[in-house]
Every structure is written in C-alpha cells, then in structure tokens.
C-alpha positions as MATLAB code, in Angstrom:
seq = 'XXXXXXXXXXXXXXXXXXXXXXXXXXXXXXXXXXXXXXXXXXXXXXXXXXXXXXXXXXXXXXXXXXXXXXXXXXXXXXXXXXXXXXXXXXXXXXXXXXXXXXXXXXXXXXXXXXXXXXXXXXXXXXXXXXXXXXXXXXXXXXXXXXXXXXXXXXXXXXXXXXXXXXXXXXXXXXXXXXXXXXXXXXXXXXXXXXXXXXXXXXXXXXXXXXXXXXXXXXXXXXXXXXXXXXXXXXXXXXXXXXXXXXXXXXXXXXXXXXXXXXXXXXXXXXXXXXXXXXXXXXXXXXXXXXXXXXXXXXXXXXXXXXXXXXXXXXXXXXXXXXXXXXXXXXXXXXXXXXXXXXXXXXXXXXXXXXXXXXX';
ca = [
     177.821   53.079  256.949;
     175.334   55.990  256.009;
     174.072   58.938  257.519;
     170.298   58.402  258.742;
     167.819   60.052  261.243;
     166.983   57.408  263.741;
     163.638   57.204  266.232;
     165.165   55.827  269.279;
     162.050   55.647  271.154;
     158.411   56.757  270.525;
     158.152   60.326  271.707;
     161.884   60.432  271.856;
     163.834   63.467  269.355;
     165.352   61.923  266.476;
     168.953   61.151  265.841;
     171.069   61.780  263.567;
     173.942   58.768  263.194;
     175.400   56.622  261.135;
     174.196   52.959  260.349;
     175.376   49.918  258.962;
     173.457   49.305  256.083;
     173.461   45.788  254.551;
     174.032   44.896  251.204;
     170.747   44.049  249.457;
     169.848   40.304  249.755;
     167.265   37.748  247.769;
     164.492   40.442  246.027;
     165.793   43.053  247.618;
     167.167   46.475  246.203;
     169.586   49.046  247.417;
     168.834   52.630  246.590;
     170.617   55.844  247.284;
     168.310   58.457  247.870;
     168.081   61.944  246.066;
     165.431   63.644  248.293;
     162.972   62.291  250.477;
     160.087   64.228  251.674;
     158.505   65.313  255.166;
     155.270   64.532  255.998;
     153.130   64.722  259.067;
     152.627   60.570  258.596;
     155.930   61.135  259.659;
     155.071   63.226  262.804;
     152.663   60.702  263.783;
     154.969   57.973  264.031;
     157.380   60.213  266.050;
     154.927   60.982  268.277;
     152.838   57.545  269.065;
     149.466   58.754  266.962;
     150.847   55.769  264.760;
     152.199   52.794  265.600;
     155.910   51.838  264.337;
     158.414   49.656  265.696;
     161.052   51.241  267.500;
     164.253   52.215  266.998;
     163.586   53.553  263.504;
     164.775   55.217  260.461;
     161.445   56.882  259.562;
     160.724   58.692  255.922;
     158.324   57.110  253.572;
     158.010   59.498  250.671;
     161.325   59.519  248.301;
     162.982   58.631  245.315;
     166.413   57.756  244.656;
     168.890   55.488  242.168;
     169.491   51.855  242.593;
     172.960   51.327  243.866;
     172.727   47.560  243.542;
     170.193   44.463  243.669;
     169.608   41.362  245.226;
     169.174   37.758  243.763;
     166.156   37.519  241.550;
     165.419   40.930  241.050;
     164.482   41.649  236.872;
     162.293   44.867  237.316;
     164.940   47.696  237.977;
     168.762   47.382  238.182;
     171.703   49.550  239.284;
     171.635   53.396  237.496;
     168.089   53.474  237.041;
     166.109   56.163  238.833;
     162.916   54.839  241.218;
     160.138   55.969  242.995;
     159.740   54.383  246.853;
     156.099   52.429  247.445;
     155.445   52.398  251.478;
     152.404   50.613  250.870;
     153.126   47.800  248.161;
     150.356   45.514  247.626;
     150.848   41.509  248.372;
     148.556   40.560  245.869;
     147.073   37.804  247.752;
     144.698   39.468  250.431;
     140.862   40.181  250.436;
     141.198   43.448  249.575;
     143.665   43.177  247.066;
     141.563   40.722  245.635;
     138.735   43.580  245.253;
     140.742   45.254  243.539;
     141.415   47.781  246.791;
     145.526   47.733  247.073;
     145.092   50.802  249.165;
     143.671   48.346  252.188;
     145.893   46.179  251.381;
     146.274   43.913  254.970;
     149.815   43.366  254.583;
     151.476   46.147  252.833;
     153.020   46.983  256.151;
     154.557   44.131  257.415;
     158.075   44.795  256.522;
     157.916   47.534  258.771;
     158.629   45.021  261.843;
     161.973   43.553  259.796;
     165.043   44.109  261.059;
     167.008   46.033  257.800;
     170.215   47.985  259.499;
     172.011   48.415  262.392;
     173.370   50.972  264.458;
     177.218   51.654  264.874;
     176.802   49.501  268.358;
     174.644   46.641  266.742;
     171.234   48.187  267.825;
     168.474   46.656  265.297;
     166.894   49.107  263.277;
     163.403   48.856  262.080;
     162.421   50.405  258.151;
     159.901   52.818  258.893;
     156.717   52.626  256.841;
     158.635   49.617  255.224;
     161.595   52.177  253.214;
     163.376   54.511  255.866;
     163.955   57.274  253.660;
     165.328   59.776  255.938;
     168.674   58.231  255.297;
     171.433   58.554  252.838;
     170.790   55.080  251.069;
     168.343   52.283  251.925;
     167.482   48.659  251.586;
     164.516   47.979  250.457;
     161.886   45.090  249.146;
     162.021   45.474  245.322;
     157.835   45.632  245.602;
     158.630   48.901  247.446;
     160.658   50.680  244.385;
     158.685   51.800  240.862;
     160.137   52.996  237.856;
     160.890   56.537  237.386;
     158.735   57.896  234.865;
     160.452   59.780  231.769;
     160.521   63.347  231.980;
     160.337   63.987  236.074;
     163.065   64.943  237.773;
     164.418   62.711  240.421;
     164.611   65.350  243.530;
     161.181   66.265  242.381;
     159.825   62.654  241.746;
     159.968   61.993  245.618;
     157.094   64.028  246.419;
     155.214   61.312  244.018;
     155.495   58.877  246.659;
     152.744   59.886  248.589;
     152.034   63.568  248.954;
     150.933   63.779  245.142;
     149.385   60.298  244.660;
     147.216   60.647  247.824;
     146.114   64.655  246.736;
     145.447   63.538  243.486;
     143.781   59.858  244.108;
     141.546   61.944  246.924;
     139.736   64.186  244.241;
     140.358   61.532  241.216;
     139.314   57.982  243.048;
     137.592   58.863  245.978;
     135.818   62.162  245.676;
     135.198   61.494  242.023;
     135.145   65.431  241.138;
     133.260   66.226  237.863;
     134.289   68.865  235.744;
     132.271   72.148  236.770;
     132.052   70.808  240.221;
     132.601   72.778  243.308;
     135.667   71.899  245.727;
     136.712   72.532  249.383;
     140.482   71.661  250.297;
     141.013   72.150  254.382;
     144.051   72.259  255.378;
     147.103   73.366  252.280;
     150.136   71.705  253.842;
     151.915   69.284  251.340;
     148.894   66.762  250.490;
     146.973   70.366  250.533;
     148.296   71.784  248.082;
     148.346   68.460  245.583;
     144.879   68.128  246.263;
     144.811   72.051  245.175;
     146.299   71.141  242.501;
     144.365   67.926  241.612;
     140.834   69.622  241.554;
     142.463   72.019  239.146;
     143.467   69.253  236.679;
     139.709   67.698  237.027;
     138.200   70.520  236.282;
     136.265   72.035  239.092;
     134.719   75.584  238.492;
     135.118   76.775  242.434;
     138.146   75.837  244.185;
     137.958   77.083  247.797;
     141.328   76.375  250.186;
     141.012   76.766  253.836;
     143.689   76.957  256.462;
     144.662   78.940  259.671;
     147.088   80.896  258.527;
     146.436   84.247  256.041;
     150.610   83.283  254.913;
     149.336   80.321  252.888;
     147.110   82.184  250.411;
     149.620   82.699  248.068;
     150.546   79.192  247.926;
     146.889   78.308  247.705;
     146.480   80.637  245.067;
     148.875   79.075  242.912;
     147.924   75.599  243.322;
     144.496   76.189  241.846;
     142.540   78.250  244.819;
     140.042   80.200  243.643;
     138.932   81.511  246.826;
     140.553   81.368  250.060;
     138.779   81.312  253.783;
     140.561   81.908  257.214;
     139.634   78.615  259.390;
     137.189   79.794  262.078;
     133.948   79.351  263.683;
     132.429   80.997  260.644;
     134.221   78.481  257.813;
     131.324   76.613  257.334;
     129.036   79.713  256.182;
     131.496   81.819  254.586;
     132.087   78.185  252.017;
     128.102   77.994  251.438;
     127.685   82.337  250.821;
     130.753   81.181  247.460;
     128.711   78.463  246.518;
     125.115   80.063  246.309;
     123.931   79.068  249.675;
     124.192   75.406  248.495;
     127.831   74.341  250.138;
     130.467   72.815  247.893;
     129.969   69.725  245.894;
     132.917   67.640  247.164;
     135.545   68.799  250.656;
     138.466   67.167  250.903;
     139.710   67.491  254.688;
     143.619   67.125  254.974;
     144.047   67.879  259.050;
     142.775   64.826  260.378;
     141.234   67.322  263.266;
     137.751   66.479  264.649;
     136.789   70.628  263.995;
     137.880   70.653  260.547;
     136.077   66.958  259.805;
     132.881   68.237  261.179;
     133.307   72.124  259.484;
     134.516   70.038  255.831;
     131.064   68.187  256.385;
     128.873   71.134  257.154;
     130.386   73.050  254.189;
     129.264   70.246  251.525;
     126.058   70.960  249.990;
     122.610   68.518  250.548;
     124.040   65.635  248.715;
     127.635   66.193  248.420;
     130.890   64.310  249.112;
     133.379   65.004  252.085;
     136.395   62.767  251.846;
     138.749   62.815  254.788;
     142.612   62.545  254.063;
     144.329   64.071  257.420;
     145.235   61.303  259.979;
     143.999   62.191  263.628;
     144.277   60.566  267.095;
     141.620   58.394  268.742;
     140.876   61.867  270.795;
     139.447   63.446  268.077;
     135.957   62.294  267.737;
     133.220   63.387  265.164;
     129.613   63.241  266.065;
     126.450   63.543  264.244;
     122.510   63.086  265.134;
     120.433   60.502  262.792;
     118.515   63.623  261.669;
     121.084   65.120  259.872;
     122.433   62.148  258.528;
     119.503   61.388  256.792;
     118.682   65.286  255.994;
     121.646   66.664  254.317;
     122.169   62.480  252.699;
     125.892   63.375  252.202;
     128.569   61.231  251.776;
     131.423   60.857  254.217;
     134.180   58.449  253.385;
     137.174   58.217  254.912;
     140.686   58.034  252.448;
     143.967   55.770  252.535;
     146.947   56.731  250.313;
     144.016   58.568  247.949;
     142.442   55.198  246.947;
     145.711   54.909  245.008;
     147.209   52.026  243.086;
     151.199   53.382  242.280;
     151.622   51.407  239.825;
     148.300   52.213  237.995;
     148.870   55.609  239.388;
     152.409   56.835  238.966;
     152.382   57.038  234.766;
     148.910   59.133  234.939;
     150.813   61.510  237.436;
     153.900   61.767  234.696;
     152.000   62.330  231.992;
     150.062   65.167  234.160;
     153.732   66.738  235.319;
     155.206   66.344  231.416;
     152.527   68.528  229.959;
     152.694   71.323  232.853;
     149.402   70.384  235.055;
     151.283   69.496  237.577;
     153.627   71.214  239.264;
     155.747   69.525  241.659;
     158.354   71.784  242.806;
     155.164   74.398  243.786;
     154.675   71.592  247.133;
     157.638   72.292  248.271;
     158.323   75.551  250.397;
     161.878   74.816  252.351;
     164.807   72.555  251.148;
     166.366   70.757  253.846;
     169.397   68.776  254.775;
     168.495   65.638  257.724;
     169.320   67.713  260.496;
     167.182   69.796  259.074;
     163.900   67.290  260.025;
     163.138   68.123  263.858;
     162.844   71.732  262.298;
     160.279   70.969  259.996;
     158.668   68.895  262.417;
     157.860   72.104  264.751;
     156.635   74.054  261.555;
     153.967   71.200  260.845;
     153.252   71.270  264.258;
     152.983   75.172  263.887;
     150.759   75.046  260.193;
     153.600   76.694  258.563;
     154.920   76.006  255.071;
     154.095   73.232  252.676;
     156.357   70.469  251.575;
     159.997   70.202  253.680;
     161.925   68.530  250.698;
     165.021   66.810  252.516;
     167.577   66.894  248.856;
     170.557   64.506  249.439;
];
C-alpha cells in the first residue's frame, strides 16, 4: 500500500488514500518517486477539459528511483535514478514513422489500464499513463528514461514535461534564431522554461507577459527582458519594444482564446506564434482571410514542445550541468500531496510558478 491522490470522478476533489500497488509485471518497472510536479495538464484532467479515465491517480511530470523490475526489462534496474515519459512513442504509427513522436497515436493508451487498486478493490486508472501524484508507481518501462549525470533527482522531475515542452517550443517549433525577438504569455511553470529557453537560444528581446505585476521578478530571472501587464493594450505595448514591427516569434502558454489572438497580433508581418497552453472547445480564435494573407504569419499549434525525450533529455542535462538552465528557478512552493488541491486554486488564480510535490 502507498499513499496517492486519487480522482474519484471527473469534477470530483481529489483524494488522498492509500492503494494497493502491484508488483511490477512483464516490461514493467516500479519506481518510487522523489518529487513529482503540478501542472495545469493536471487541472484539466480534474476538471473534464481533458479526457482521462476515471478513478485516477493523476501526475504526469516526475522522477523517482526504480524499486524493482519486471521480466524482460535490460534498460534501467533497481537503484538507478529515472525520469517519467507520459507520452512514450510506440514506434510503429504514422507519425512516429515521420519522425513526429510528439503525435504519436498511441502514446496514451496505457492510460485506460487498470495498474492499482483502492483499499476496497476499486480499479484505478494511471493518469497520463504514470500516476505520479503517488508515493511509488508502476509503470511501462517505455515510460521511465535514464537520469542524466549531474541533475538532481527532486529537480530532474520538472524535466518531464514542464522543461522539455518550454524548451522544445522555442528550440523545435518556434525555431528562435539568435538575435531574434521573443514573446512568452503566460510565466507559470512551462512560462518560465520557455523564459528560460529563449535565453539559452539567444534572443536579443525577451518580453514576458502575464496578469499579475507579482510575477516580474520571476520573469526577470528566467531571461525577461521586458515585462507587460496582460490587457487590452498587450498587443501595442509588445510592437512600441520591438520598433513598431511586433516580435519575431510568441510563444502563448494559457491556452486562452484572448491571449492566442493578443500572442498573434503581437508577432511582427512574418513572424511565428506557437501556441503551448491547452484550452477548452469554448475558447475559439477567429481571423478574416485578409489578415491571414496580410500579416503571412505563422500559427502552429505545439504538443509536448515538438519533443522527442529521449533525443531531448541529454541536450536538457548538458544545458542544466553548465548553468543555462536553472531548474530549481520553476519552482515557487514545495509541497507535500495534500498539498495538490492548494496548488490547484493558485493555477486557477495565476499565482506562482512550479508546485514541486518532494516525497
């Protein structure tokens, strides 16, 4: 038995129990968590904007040690530290046959599997395929990577998706150039690695934009050069920093049909707005063919920052072993599991970055 948070229902506030937690079987491993991080994929889950089979342990971003494996598995083995994949490729669909692992068709599937019980034989669904909001898990060993030398392991679960989709957003999708110009709406956890990312690649002008005047600092220290209140006024306030033109890449991180449209308006004739943020089917983005063809900008959606983790996850050691990045900046609250409906509200509330539940 371990301690987990548990979705009963969709909508419904989350539990905190204990469940019976099989042993690992055939390819599968069995990791005990050191920290496992909160993120509004999360939230979305909870709250129906995503679709998950119910009950649940949710959490999808952490990193832990293997406790034991299953039959067959050669990769990792007990004692070594991992990183958790939510989205592991199978190799054999069309898009992972592009080359596009990201869109890969079934890297959720195990998310329907049965992996635990509750304490009265209630099936329990893995959440985003790893259930990290738990003490220990059981997971596919295509959902566990190699901790890279030289990261710690609390720190190394922010890897798991806030980081690689921040970074893969400015370094796969965006493409920013050195001496480029950079918008970032939005400096929550995948905020502020994004921040952090278009720092590393080099842009000149690094503008972060967000509702609240208490995340400056933070901005600031990712890599902001400039920092703009959210309002009706975003949009000109981005292009008066940039010489009129408008930045050469945003990077929206909301998922909010205002802060799509204002990311697009504050890219300049030409430029690239990539959208990270996850909305609802209510929040709908509109443009006229005139401007389309006008301002010829590029608007491409993002999923898990066009990463590959395994491609991915040494680039993003080699980054945090030299002192580009800077993991432990994402995180602004350290929190136990009962300690997750909390940082739900503040997400809800666009307070803080990265809730960093340490085990």
């Amino acid at each position: 038995m371990v301690r987990a948070a548990v979705l009963p229902a969709v909508g419904a506030p989350l539990e905190i129990t204990d469940i019976d937690l099989p042993q690992p079987g055939p390819g599968q491993v069995r990791v005990r968590l050191a920290a496992a991080g909160v993120c509004h994929s999360d939230l979305s889950l909870s709250d129906g904007t995503m679709r998950v089979p119910v009950p649940a342990v949710l959490g999808h971003e952490g990193a832990g040690t293997v406790v034991s494996v299953g039959e067959g598995v050669t990769g990792v083995g007990p004692g070594d530290g991992v990183v958790l994949n939510w989205a592991p490729s199978c190799g054999g669909c069309h898009a992972c046959g592009l080359g596009e692992v990201w869109l890969c068709a079934n890297a959720l599937n195990g998310s329907a599997d049965v992996y635990a019980r509750t304490a009265d034989g209630t099936d329990l669904h893995p959440g985003l395929n790893v259930a990290a909001f738990a003490e220990e898990t059981v997971v596919q060993a295509s959902c566990v990577l190699p901790l890279p030398d030289g990261v710690p392991l609390t720190d190394a679960a922010l890897l798991g998706c806030a980081v690689l989709t921040g970074y893969g957003a400015v370094h796969h999708s965006a493409r920013v150039r050195p001496g480029e110009t950079v918008a970032v709406f939005g400096v929550g956890g995948v905020g502020l690695a994004t921040l952090q990312a278009a720092r590393i690649a080099g842009a000149s002008t690094i503008v972060a934009v967000d509702l609240s005047p208490e995340k400056e600092e933070l901005a600031r220290a990712a890599g902001a050069t400039e920092y703009v209140l959210a309002s009706d006024r975003t949009a000109r306030e981005i292009r008066a920093l940039t010489g009129k033109q408008g930045v050469d890449v945003a990077v929206e991180c909301v998922g909010r049909a205002v802060s799509i449209r204002t990311a697009w308006e504050s890219t300049r004739r030409g430029g690239r707005t990539t959208v990270v943020g996850i909305g609802g089917k209510d929040q709908q983005v509109t443009f006229n063919a005139l401007e389309l063809f006008h301002w010829g900008r590029t608007l491409s959606g993002c999923v898990y920052g066009n990463s590959d983790p395994a491609r991915d996850l040494p680039v993003l050691a080699e980054h945090v072993r030299a002192g580009r990045l800077d993991l432990s900046a994402l995180v602004t609250e350290r929190i136990a599991l009962e300690g997750i409906p909390a940082a739900f509200e503040n997400m809800l509330a666009g307070k803080g970055g990265r809730a960093l539940v340490v085990f």
